[in-house]
Amino acid sequence: MPKGSTKKVAFISSFNPRKCGIATFTSDLIDAIKSTAKARFKPLVVAMKTDTTNQYSEPVKFEIRQDVKNDYICAADYLNFSHVDLVCVQHEFGLFGGNAGSYLNLLLSRLNAPVITTLHTVLDEPTPDYYQSTVDVCNASHKVITMNTHGITMLRDIYGINEEKIKLIPHGIPDLPFVDSNYYKHKFNMDGRKTILTFGLLSKNKGIEVMLKAMPQIVKSDPTVLYVILGMTHPLVLKHDGESYRFSLQRLVKELDLNDHVIFYDHFVQDKELDNFLCAADVYVTPYLHREQLTSGTLSYAVGTGRAVISTPYWAAEELLSDGRGVIVPFNDHKEIAKQVINILKDESLFYSLRRSAYEYGRNRTWPKIGHAYWKSFNDKALPVKMSDKTVDTSHQLDIPEPSLDYVKKFTDDTGMFQHAKFTIPNRWFGYTTDDNARAVIAMLQYYDQYSDPEALRLCDIYLAFLMYAQDSDGNIRNVMDYDKRWIENEAIHDALGRTLWAFGALMAHPPTPEYLSIIKDFFDRSIALVQKQYPRAMAYVILGMSDYLKKFPGASDIKRHMTSCADLLLNMYQQNKSDDWLWFEDELTYDNAVLPQALFIASQDLSEKYYQAAKEACDFLVEKTYEEDHFSFVGCNGWYPKGGKKAKWDQQPIEAVGTVLMLNTAYEVTKDRRYLALQRKAFDWFLGDNDLKVSLYDFRSKGCYDGLTQNGVNLNQGAESLLSFLMAQLTIIASYTASQPSSMKPAIDADFSKKNVKPDNVSIREISSDPAKDIVEQPE
């Protein structure tokens, strides 16, 4: 780097004020590099967030919501446009969304700047997802930093990473003096006590209960002993289990009569307070339960401040405490812990020998030296100054409204989703339909997949309860319920059974918790025998549901038989009705046309290729008939489109737009032809004004959707079908956009995958023309 020039480095990590060890590590690392590089270092942070209440300040410049795929792509574009010189990733699987944190690779694959990644965890028995995610991150990085020599061995031998790419830089520690603990004990009113300390975010794998079981024997030997458990419960543990672990520890303290010898400090401590606690401790203990921990900031700090340390033999401890720098005890052995603590407290020579060895070893790991090592790596001449630009095509940016549940909640009561509206006011006169509540289940599952919002699951349960109540004991599904919660008798013909099984299948493929699965399977199975009696579109919906069912139970022979029967009926309809100028299932294009080719596309994937030709022909025919010039003009319900007749132009319905989005998404998944993606976006843009009247059906104020496109403008009512059509299309666009982003660093798992100590899991692009519809229609087979 030229003398006097600055290096702009972006850190992708959690960051303060998030209560997280890696957030603290990154903050300390940035401060340490600043002390070395001075004005030549210009850091910025892309902060990983799960808590919307966190308010970030400098140097945070961008925030990524952990489970929102599109945020990762936007972050990459932001960094590219910010002209950063280097990206430094602090990698821990749990920080990033997707299976095994795989969403991070959406970001890394788009970056222009070189990447240096610090791996805080490396697994020795990864499942395929974790193996591939680790390989992808390493392949996207120019250098990989590990904090432990064992990490080098695992990366080389298990993951096949070239050792020249790996660099060892230990965890940093504060540069504190070698002090007498008695001075600091006074700050906490612990004068005259022998002190034992464990600190860090509490979770069950910390093994605190093992240390507590050792305490009675230790207290018997020295009644002055005080054990300090410092730290709040881990935020993720709090979210899922509350304070159950802490309460179990407190109960154990009472059972063992240790109230005078154990103190819980239940808060997240800042560096200065932590330094004081460390200096006040005589013995530091990490009684962790599992060996698979490559780094430990808490143990590093204890060693660096010259504490007498006792630990179980997890990977980080084996390296830090070797050569007499600490005492290793077996896992889950409270008797051995008690024995070693007593020995240290009684043997002053041993006590000071352990302290001196640890402190001297830590002098090479202080933050100033770690900061210097990172700064040297950032300026390695082997790093490219800048990678070749990955050009961002701004014409295909995902510039769509942010999905919202506001109008969904307004349109929902404790029974389900209302059917119709007067403008934006729910019209209770028309009550509820099973059709709408089935759509709502699917939409909430899509929303939860993108945002992990518990509110979506709360709403999903309401709609699911409606579907369950709609099913009779013989499997039939009722559709319309009035506001007084009475089912309407003598209903008109409907597709509720098909949509209900579609929703049940979606829930089986992606159950929020395992408990849903057995319940919903029973409901699905109760209705499946009735599918042969359904009309074509209901059969198509059922095919979608059965496809999801088979994702969870691929060996379900009866489901395969029913799916084959439905697909064969649709295929026979198509073959008997098609002609040279009318490649369709019926003599008329009516409502929700796109679900028919979509179902055959899915059948071609799940069952047999014999359905593919009909699916593609019908899909392309429908596009040809509904794509005019540069936008979609769907079949209006005021006259439909009979064979040999004229297409009705008005009363176009949102259900046609979402159906087309879903069909084209499936077409892309089957064919990998990116022109279908361009058309999919065009179909969605119908909602936003790319239609015959050039008016938006999406209401940016209410976040609802108008009910249709009429000759005189939009239908100003905003009912459930239009709302859910927009939301499902919107979420499908987001999911397909992120899934379809090209990634140059995702190699296939090699043939020797099974030999690499990997634990199995239990459970050519063409340019898009200005007229993508024409491309499809005219493309030779």
Short mmCIF file of N, CA, C and O in Angstrom, two decimals, residues 586-679:
data_model
loop_
_atom_site.label_atom_id
_atom_site.label_comp_id
_atom_site.label_asym_id
_atom_site.label_seq_id
_atom_site.Cartn_x
_atom_site.Cartn_y
_atom_site.Cartn_z
N GLU A 586 -58.45 -26.98 -22.18
CA GLU A 586 -59.88 -26.80 -22.34
C GLU A 586 -60.13 -25.93 -23.57
O GLU A 586 -59.20 -25.37 -24.16
N ASP A 587 -61.40 -25.75 -23.92
CA ASP A 587 -61.76 -24.90 -25.07
C ASP A 587 -61.85 -23.43 -24.68
O ASP A 587 -62.30 -22.61 -25.50
N GLU A 588 -61.43 -23.11 -23.46
CA GLU A 588 -61.56 -21.73 -23.00
C GLU A 588 -60.51 -21.46 -21.94
O GLU A 588 -60.22 -22.31 -21.10
N LEU A 589 -59.90 -20.29 -22.00
CA LEU A 589 -59.04 -19.81 -20.91
C LEU A 589 -59.94 -19.07 -19.93
O LEU A 589 -60.61 -18.09 -20.32
N THR A 590 -59.95 -19.52 -18.67
CA THR A 590 -60.86 -18.92 -17.71
C THR A 590 -60.07 -18.32 -16.54
O THR A 590 -59.32 -17.37 -16.72
N TYR A 591 -60.23 -18.91 -15.35
CA TYR A 591 -59.59 -18.34 -14.16
C TYR A 591 -58.41 -19.21 -13.71
O TYR A 591 -58.38 -20.42 -13.95
N ASP A 592 -57.45 -18.59 -13.05
CA ASP A 592 -56.27 -19.26 -12.51
C ASP A 592 -55.73 -20.30 -13.49
O ASP A 592 -55.48 -21.45 -13.15
N ASN A 593 -55.54 -19.85 -14.73
CA ASN A 593 -55.12 -20.76 -15.79
C ASN A 593 -53.74 -21.35 -15.54
O ASN A 593 -53.47 -22.52 -15.84
N ALA A 594 -52.85 -20.56 -14.96
CA ALA A 594 -51.43 -20.94 -14.89
C ALA A 594 -51.17 -22.14 -14.01
O ALA A 594 -50.14 -22.81 -14.14
N VAL A 595 -52.07 -22.46 -13.09
CA VAL A 595 -51.81 -23.58 -12.18
C VAL A 595 -51.79 -24.91 -12.93
O VAL A 595 -51.16 -25.88 -12.47
N LEU A 596 -52.44 -24.99 -14.11
CA LEU A 596 -52.49 -26.26 -14.84
C LEU A 596 -51.12 -26.63 -15.41
O LEU A 596 -50.62 -27.74 -15.14
N PRO A 597 -50.44 -25.76 -16.18
CA PRO A 597 -49.08 -26.13 -16.59
C PRO A 597 -48.10 -26.21 -15.43
O PRO A 597 -47.17 -27.03 -15.45
N GLN A 598 -48.31 -25.39 -14.40
CA GLN A 598 -47.42 -25.48 -13.24
C GLN A 598 -47.48 -26.87 -12.63
O GLN A 598 -46.44 -27.47 -12.27
N ALA A 599 -48.69 -27.43 -12.50
CA ALA A 599 -48.83 -28.76 -11.90
C ALA A 599 -48.12 -29.82 -12.75
O ALA A 599 -47.50 -30.74 -12.21
N LEU A 600 -48.20 -29.70 -14.08
CA LEU A 600 -47.52 -30.68 -14.92
C LEU A 600 -46.01 -30.51 -14.89
O LEU A 600 -45.26 -31.49 -14.98
N PHE A 601 -45.53 -29.28 -14.76
CA PHE A 601 -44.09 -29.08 -14.57
C PHE A 601 -43.63 -29.82 -13.31
O PHE A 601 -42.59 -30.51 -13.31
N ILE A 602 -44.38 -29.69 -12.24
CA ILE A 602 -44.02 -30.34 -10.97
C ILE A 602 -44.10 -31.86 -11.12
O ILE A 602 -43.22 -32.60 -10.64
N ALA A 603 -45.13 -32.34 -11.83
CA ALA A 603 -45.23 -33.79 -12.05
C ALA A 603 -44.05 -34.30 -12.88
O ALA A 603 -43.58 -35.42 -12.67
N SER A 604 -43.56 -33.47 -13.81
CA SER A 604 -42.40 -33.89 -14.62
C SER A 604 -41.15 -34.03 -13.77
O SER A 604 -40.26 -34.82 -14.08
N GLN A 605 -41.08 -33.26 -12.71
CA GLN A 605 -39.95 -33.36 -11.78
C GLN A 605 -40.10 -34.54 -10.84
O GLN A 605 -39.15 -35.28 -10.60
N ASP A 606 -41.29 -34.71 -10.30
CA ASP A 606 -41.49 -35.68 -9.22
C ASP A 606 -41.82 -37.08 -9.72
O ASP A 606 -41.54 -38.07 -9.03
N LEU A 607 -42.44 -37.17 -10.92
CA LEU A 607 -42.96 -38.46 -11.36
C LEU A 607 -42.32 -38.97 -12.64
O LEU A 607 -41.70 -40.02 -12.66
N SER A 608 -42.49 -38.22 -13.73
CA SER A 608 -42.04 -38.71 -15.03
C SER A 608 -41.85 -37.55 -16.00
O SER A 608 -42.62 -36.57 -15.97
N GLU A 609 -40.88 -37.69 -16.89
CA GLU A 609 -40.64 -36.66 -17.90
C GLU A 609 -41.75 -36.59 -18.94
O GLU A 609 -41.80 -35.65 -19.74
N LYS A 610 -42.64 -37.56 -18.93
CA LYS A 610 -43.69 -37.57 -19.95
C LYS A 610 -44.61 -36.35 -19.86
O LYS A 610 -45.32 -36.03 -20.82
N TYR A 611 -44.61 -35.68 -18.69
CA TYR A 611 -45.47 -34.51 -18.52
C TYR A 611 -44.79 -33.21 -18.97
O TYR A 611 -45.46 -32.18 -19.08
N TYR A 612 -43.50 -33.27 -19.23
CA TYR A 612 -42.73 -32.04 -19.46
C TYR A 612 -43.18 -31.32 -20.73
O TYR A 612 -43.38 -30.10 -20.73
N GLN A 613 -43.32 -32.05 -21.84
CA GLN A 613 -43.65 -31.42 -23.13
C GLN A 613 -44.96 -30.66 -23.04
O GLN A 613 -45.08 -29.50 -23.48
N ALA A 614 -45.97 -31.28 -22.46
CA ALA A 614 -47.27 -30.62 -22.32
C ALA A 614 -47.17 -29.41 -21.41
O ALA A 614 -47.78 -28.36 -21.69
N ALA A 615 -46.42 -29.55 -20.32
CA ALA A 615 -46.26 -28.42 -19.39
C ALA A 615 -45.65 -27.22 -20.09
O ALA A 615 -46.13 -26.08 -19.96
N LYS A 616 -44.58 -27.47 -20.83
CA LYS A 616 -43.87 -26.36 -21.48
C LYS A 616 -44.70 -25.75 -22.60
O LYS A 616 -44.77 -24.52 -22.75
N GLU A 617 -45.34 -26.59 -23.40
CA GLU A 617 -46.18 -26.06 -24.48
C GLU A 617 -47.31 -25.20 -23.93
O GLU A 617 -47.58 -24.10 -24.43
N ALA A 618 -47.99 -25.70 -22.90
CA ALA A 618 -49.11 -24.96 -22.32
C ALA A 618 -48.63 -23.67 -21.65
O ALA A 618 -49.29 -22.62 -21.76
N CYS A 619 -47.51 -23.74 -20.97
CA CYS A 619 -46.94 -22.55 -20.33
C CYS A 619 -46.64 -21.48 -21.39
O CYS A 619 -47.02 -20.32 -21.24
N ASP A 620 -45.94 -21.88 -22.45
CA ASP A 620 -45.56 -20.91 -23.48
C ASP A 620 -46.79 -20.38 -24.23
O ASP A 620 -46.83 -19.20 -24.60
N PHE A 621 -47.78 -21.24 -24.42
CA PHE A 621 -49.03 -20.80 -25.06
C PHE A 621 -49.72 -19.75 -24.21
O PHE A 621 -50.20 -18.72 -24.72
N LEU A 622 -49.80 -19.99 -22.90
CA LEU A 622 -50.47 -19.03 -22.02
C LEU A 622 -49.74 -17.69 -22.02
O LEU A 622 -50.38 -16.63 -22.03
N VAL A 623 -48.41 -17.73 -22.01
CA VAL A 623 -47.64 -16.49 -22.07
C VAL A 623 -47.92 -15.77 -23.39
O VAL A 623 -48.14 -14.55 -23.44
N GLU A 624 -47.93 -16.51 -24.48
CA GLU A 624 -48.18 -15.91 -25.80
C GLU A 624 -49.53 -15.20 -25.83
O GLU A 624 -49.68 -14.11 -26.42
N LYS A 625 -50.54 -15.78 -25.18
CA LYS A 625 -51.88 -15.22 -25.22
C LYS A 625 -52.10 -14.08 -24.22
O LYS A 625 -53.10 -13.35 -24.32
N THR A 626 -51.22 -13.95 -23.24
CA THR A 626 -51.45 -12.94 -22.18
C THR A 626 -50.34 -11.89 -22.10
O THR A 626 -50.48 -10.94 -21.33
N TYR A 627 -49.28 -12.04 -22.88
CA TYR A 627 -48.20 -11.04 -22.86
C TYR A 627 -48.29 -10.23 -24.14
O TYR A 627 -48.12 -10.74 -25.24
N GLU A 628 -48.59 -8.94 -23.98
CA GLU A 628 -48.80 -8.06 -25.12
C GLU A 628 -47.77 -6.95 -25.13
O GLU A 628 -47.68 -6.16 -24.18
N GLU A 629 -47.00 -6.88 -26.20
CA GLU A 629 -45.98 -5.86 -26.39
C GLU A 629 -44.93 -5.90 -25.29
O GLU A 629 -43.92 -6.56 -25.42
N ASP A 630 -45.18 -5.23 -24.16
CA ASP A 630 -44.15 -5.18 -23.11
C ASP A 630 -44.73 -5.42 -21.72
O ASP A 630 -44.10 -5.11 -20.72
N HIS A 631 -45.95 -5.94 -21.66
CA HIS A 631 -46.55 -6.18 -20.34
C HIS A 631 -47.57 -7.31 -20.45
O HIS A 631 -47.99 -7.70 -21.54
N PHE A 632 -47.98 -7.82 -19.30
CA PHE A 632 -49.01 -8.85 -19.27
C PHE A 632 -50.40 -8.21 -19.30
O PHE A 632 -50.66 -7.20 -18.63
N SER A 633 -51.26 -8.82 -20.08
CA SER A 633 -52.67 -8.44 -20.13
C SER A 633 -53.46 -9.74 -19.96
O SER A 633 -53.67 -10.50 -20.91
N PHE A 634 -53.87 -10.00 -18.74
CA PHE A 634 -54.43 -11.30 -18.42
C PHE A 634 -55.87 -11.43 -18.94
O PHE A 634 -56.52 -10.44 -19.29
N VAL A 635 -56.34 -12.66 -18.97
CA VAL A 635 -57.71 -12.94 -19.41
C VAL A 635 -58.68 -12.36 -18.39
O VAL A 635 -58.64 -12.69 -17.20
N GLY A 636 -59.58 -11.48 -18.85
CA GLY A 636 -60.57 -10.89 -17.96
C GLY A 636 -61.70 -11.85 -17.67
O GLY A 636 -62.07 -12.69 -18.52
N CYS A 637 -62.28 -11.73 -16.48
CA CYS A 637 -63.36 -12.65 -16.12
C CYS A 637 -64.70 -12.20 -16.72
O CYS A 637 -65.70 -12.91 -16.60
N ASN A 638 -64.71 -11.05 -17.38
CA ASN A 638 -65.92 -10.57 -18.02
C ASN A 638 -65.96 -11.08 -19.47
O ASN A 638 -65.85 -10.32 -20.43
N GLY A 639 -66.04 -12.41 -19.62
CA GLY A 639 -66.13 -13.00 -20.95
C GLY A 639 -65.11 -14.08 -21.23
O GLY A 639 -65.23 -14.84 -22.20
N TRP A 640 -64.07 -14.16 -20.43
CA TRP A 640 -63.00 -15.15 -20.58
C TRP A 640 -62.37 -15.10 -21.99
O TRP A 640 -62.38 -14.07 -22.65
N TYR A 641 -61.84 -16.21 -22.45
CA TYR A 641 -61.19 -16.27 -23.76
C TYR A 641 -61.49 -17.62 -24.40
O TYR A 641 -60.77 -18.60 -24.23
N PRO A 642 -62.59 -17.70 -25.20
CA PRO A 642 -62.93 -18.98 -25.83
C PRO A 642 -62.04 -19.27 -27.03
O PRO A 642 -61.54 -18.36 -27.69
N LYS A 643 -61.84 -20.53 -27.30
CA LYS A 643 -61.07 -20.94 -28.48
C LYS A 643 -61.75 -20.39 -29.74
O LYS A 643 -62.95 -20.54 -29.94
N GLY A 644 -60.94 -19.72 -30.58
CA GLY A 644 -61.46 -19.14 -31.80
C GLY A 644 -62.18 -17.82 -31.57
O GLY A 644 -62.65 -17.19 -32.53
N GLY A 645 -62.26 -17.38 -30.32
CA GLY A 645 -62.94 -16.12 -30.02
C GLY A 645 -61.98 -15.02 -29.63
O GLY A 645 -60.77 -15.10 -29.87
N LYS A 646 -62.50 -14.01 -28.99
CA LYS A 646 -61.73 -12.84 -28.58
C LYS A 646 -61.51 -12.86 -27.08
O LYS A 646 -62.42 -13.19 -26.31
N LYS A 647 -60.32 -12.49 -26.69
CA LYS A 647 -59.98 -12.48 -25.26
C LYS A 647 -60.67 -11.31 -24.56
O LYS A 647 -60.60 -10.17 -25.03
N ALA A 648 -61.34 -11.61 -23.46
CA ALA A 648 -61.92 -10.54 -22.64
C ALA A 648 -60.79 -9.73 -22.01
O ALA A 648 -59.90 -10.28 -21.37
N LYS A 649 -60.87 -8.42 -22.16
CA LYS A 649 -59.77 -7.57 -21.69
C LYS A 649 -59.97 -7.10 -20.26
O LYS A 649 -58.99 -6.86 -19.55
N TRP A 650 -61.22 -7.01 -19.81
CA TRP A 650 -61.44 -6.35 -18.53
C TRP A 650 -61.90 -7.29 -17.43
O TRP A 650 -62.29 -8.41 -17.66
N ASP A 651 -61.82 -6.69 -16.23
CA ASP A 651 -61.98 -7.43 -14.97
C ASP A 651 -60.88 -8.48 -14.85
O ASP A 651 -61.12 -9.65 -14.53
N GLN A 652 -59.64 -8.02 -15.12
CA GLN A 652 -58.47 -8.87 -14.89
C GLN A 652 -58.27 -9.00 -13.38
O GLN A 652 -58.33 -8.01 -12.65
N GLN A 653 -57.98 -10.22 -12.93
CA GLN A 653 -57.94 -10.51 -11.50
C GLN A 653 -56.51 -10.76 -11.01
O GLN A 653 -55.69 -11.36 -11.72
N PRO A 654 -56.22 -10.34 -9.77
CA PRO A 654 -54.88 -10.60 -9.20
C PRO A 654 -54.52 -12.08 -9.16
O PRO A 654 -53.34 -12.43 -9.21
N ILE A 655 -55.52 -12.97 -9.09
CA ILE A 655 -55.21 -14.40 -9.05
C ILE A 655 -54.48 -14.84 -10.31
O ILE A 655 -53.66 -15.77 -10.29
N GLU A 656 -54.75 -14.17 -11.46
CA GLU A 656 -54.04 -14.53 -12.69
C GLU A 656 -52.58 -14.12 -12.62
O GLU A 656 -51.70 -14.83 -13.13
N ALA A 657 -52.31 -13.00 -11.98
CA ALA A 657 -50.92 -12.53 -11.87
C ALA A 657 -50.11 -13.44 -10.96
O ALA A 657 -48.99 -13.85 -11.30
N VAL A 658 -50.65 -13.77 -9.79
CA VAL A 658 -49.88 -14.64 -8.89
C VAL A 658 -49.74 -16.03 -9.48
O VAL A 658 -48.67 -16.66 -9.36
N GLY A 659 -50.78 -16.53 -10.14
CA GLY A 659 -50.67 -17.84 -10.77
C GLY A 659 -49.58 -17.87 -11.82
O GLY A 659 -48.82 -18.85 -11.92
N THR A 660 -49.47 -16.79 -12.59
CA THR A 660 -48.43 -16.71 -13.61
C THR A 660 -47.05 -16.62 -12.98
O THR A 660 -46.09 -17.24 -13.46
N VAL A 661 -46.93 -15.85 -11.90
CA VAL A 661 -45.65 -15.78 -11.18
C VAL A 661 -45.22 -17.16 -10.70
O VAL A 661 -44.07 -17.59 -10.89
N LEU A 662 -46.15 -17.89 -10.10
CA LEU A 662 -45.82 -19.23 -9.59
C LEU A 662 -45.49 -20.20 -10.72
O LEU A 662 -44.56 -21.00 -10.61
N MET A 663 -46.26 -20.14 -11.81
CA MET A 663 -45.99 -21.02 -12.94
C MET A 663 -44.61 -20.75 -13.53
O MET A 663 -43.83 -21.69 -13.80
N LEU A 664 -44.27 -19.48 -13.73
CA LEU A 664 -42.98 -19.14 -14.33
C LEU A 664 -41.82 -19.44 -13.39
O LEU A 664 -40.72 -19.79 -13.83
N ASN A 665 -42.06 -19.33 -12.10
CA ASN A 665 -41.04 -19.71 -11.13
C ASN A 665 -40.75 -21.20 -11.23
O ASN A 665 -39.59 -21.63 -11.24
N THR A 666 -41.81 -22.01 -11.32
CA THR A 666 -41.64 -23.46 -11.47
C THR A 666 -40.99 -23.79 -12.81
O THR A 666 -40.13 -24.68 -12.89
N ALA A 667 -41.39 -23.07 -13.86
CA ALA A 667 -40.79 -23.29 -15.18
C ALA A 667 -39.29 -23.04 -15.14
O ALA A 667 -38.50 -23.80 -15.73
N TYR A 668 -38.88 -22.00 -14.43
CA TYR A 668 -37.44 -21.74 -14.31
C TYR A 668 -36.76 -22.86 -13.51
O TYR A 668 -35.68 -23.34 -13.89
N GLU A 669 -37.37 -23.29 -12.42
CA GLU A 669 -36.77 -24.34 -11.60
C GLU A 669 -36.58 -25.63 -12.40
O GLU A 669 -35.60 -26.34 -12.20
N VAL A 670 -37.50 -25.92 -13.32
CA VAL A 670 -37.42 -27.15 -14.10
C VAL A 670 -36.46 -27.00 -15.27
O VAL A 670 -35.64 -27.89 -15.54
N THR A 671 -36.53 -25.86 -15.98
CA THR A 671 -35.76 -25.70 -17.22
C THR A 671 -34.44 -24.99 -17.03
O THR A 671 -33.55 -25.10 -17.87
N LYS A 672 -34.31 -24.19 -15.94
CA LYS A 672 -33.15 -23.33 -15.70
C LYS A 672 -32.98 -22.27 -16.80
O LYS A 672 -31.90 -21.73 -16.99
N ASP A 673 -34.05 -21.97 -17.50
CA ASP A 673 -34.04 -20.94 -18.53
C ASP A 673 -34.36 -19.60 -17.87
O ASP A 673 -35.48 -19.38 -17.41
N ARG A 674 -33.39 -18.69 -17.84
CA ARG A 674 -33.55 -17.44 -17.10
C ARG A 674 -34.54 -16.48 -17.74
O ARG A 674 -34.95 -15.49 -17.11
N ARG A 675 -34.96 -16.75 -18.95
CA ARG A 675 -36.00 -15.91 -19.55
C ARG A 675 -37.31 -16.04 -18.78
O ARG A 675 -38.10 -15.09 -18.71
N TYR A 676 -37.54 -17.21 -18.18
CA TYR A 676 -38.73 -17.35 -17.36
C TYR A 676 -38.68 -16.44 -16.13
O TYR A 676 -39.71 -15.97 -15.65
N LEU A 677 -37.47 -16.19 -15.63
CA LEU A 677 -37.35 -15.26 -14.50
C LEU A 677 -37.72 -13.84 -14.91
O LEU A 677 -38.36 -13.10 -14.15
N ALA A 678 -37.29 -13.44 -16.11
CA ALA A 678 -37.64 -12.10 -16.59
C ALA A 678 -39.15 -11.96 -16.75
O ALA A 678 -39.75 -10.95 -16.38
N LEU A 679 -39.78 -13.00 -17.30
CA LEU A 679 -41.24 -12.98 -17.44
C LEU A 679 -41.94 -13.00 -16.09
O LEU A 679 -42.97 -12.37 -15.88
#
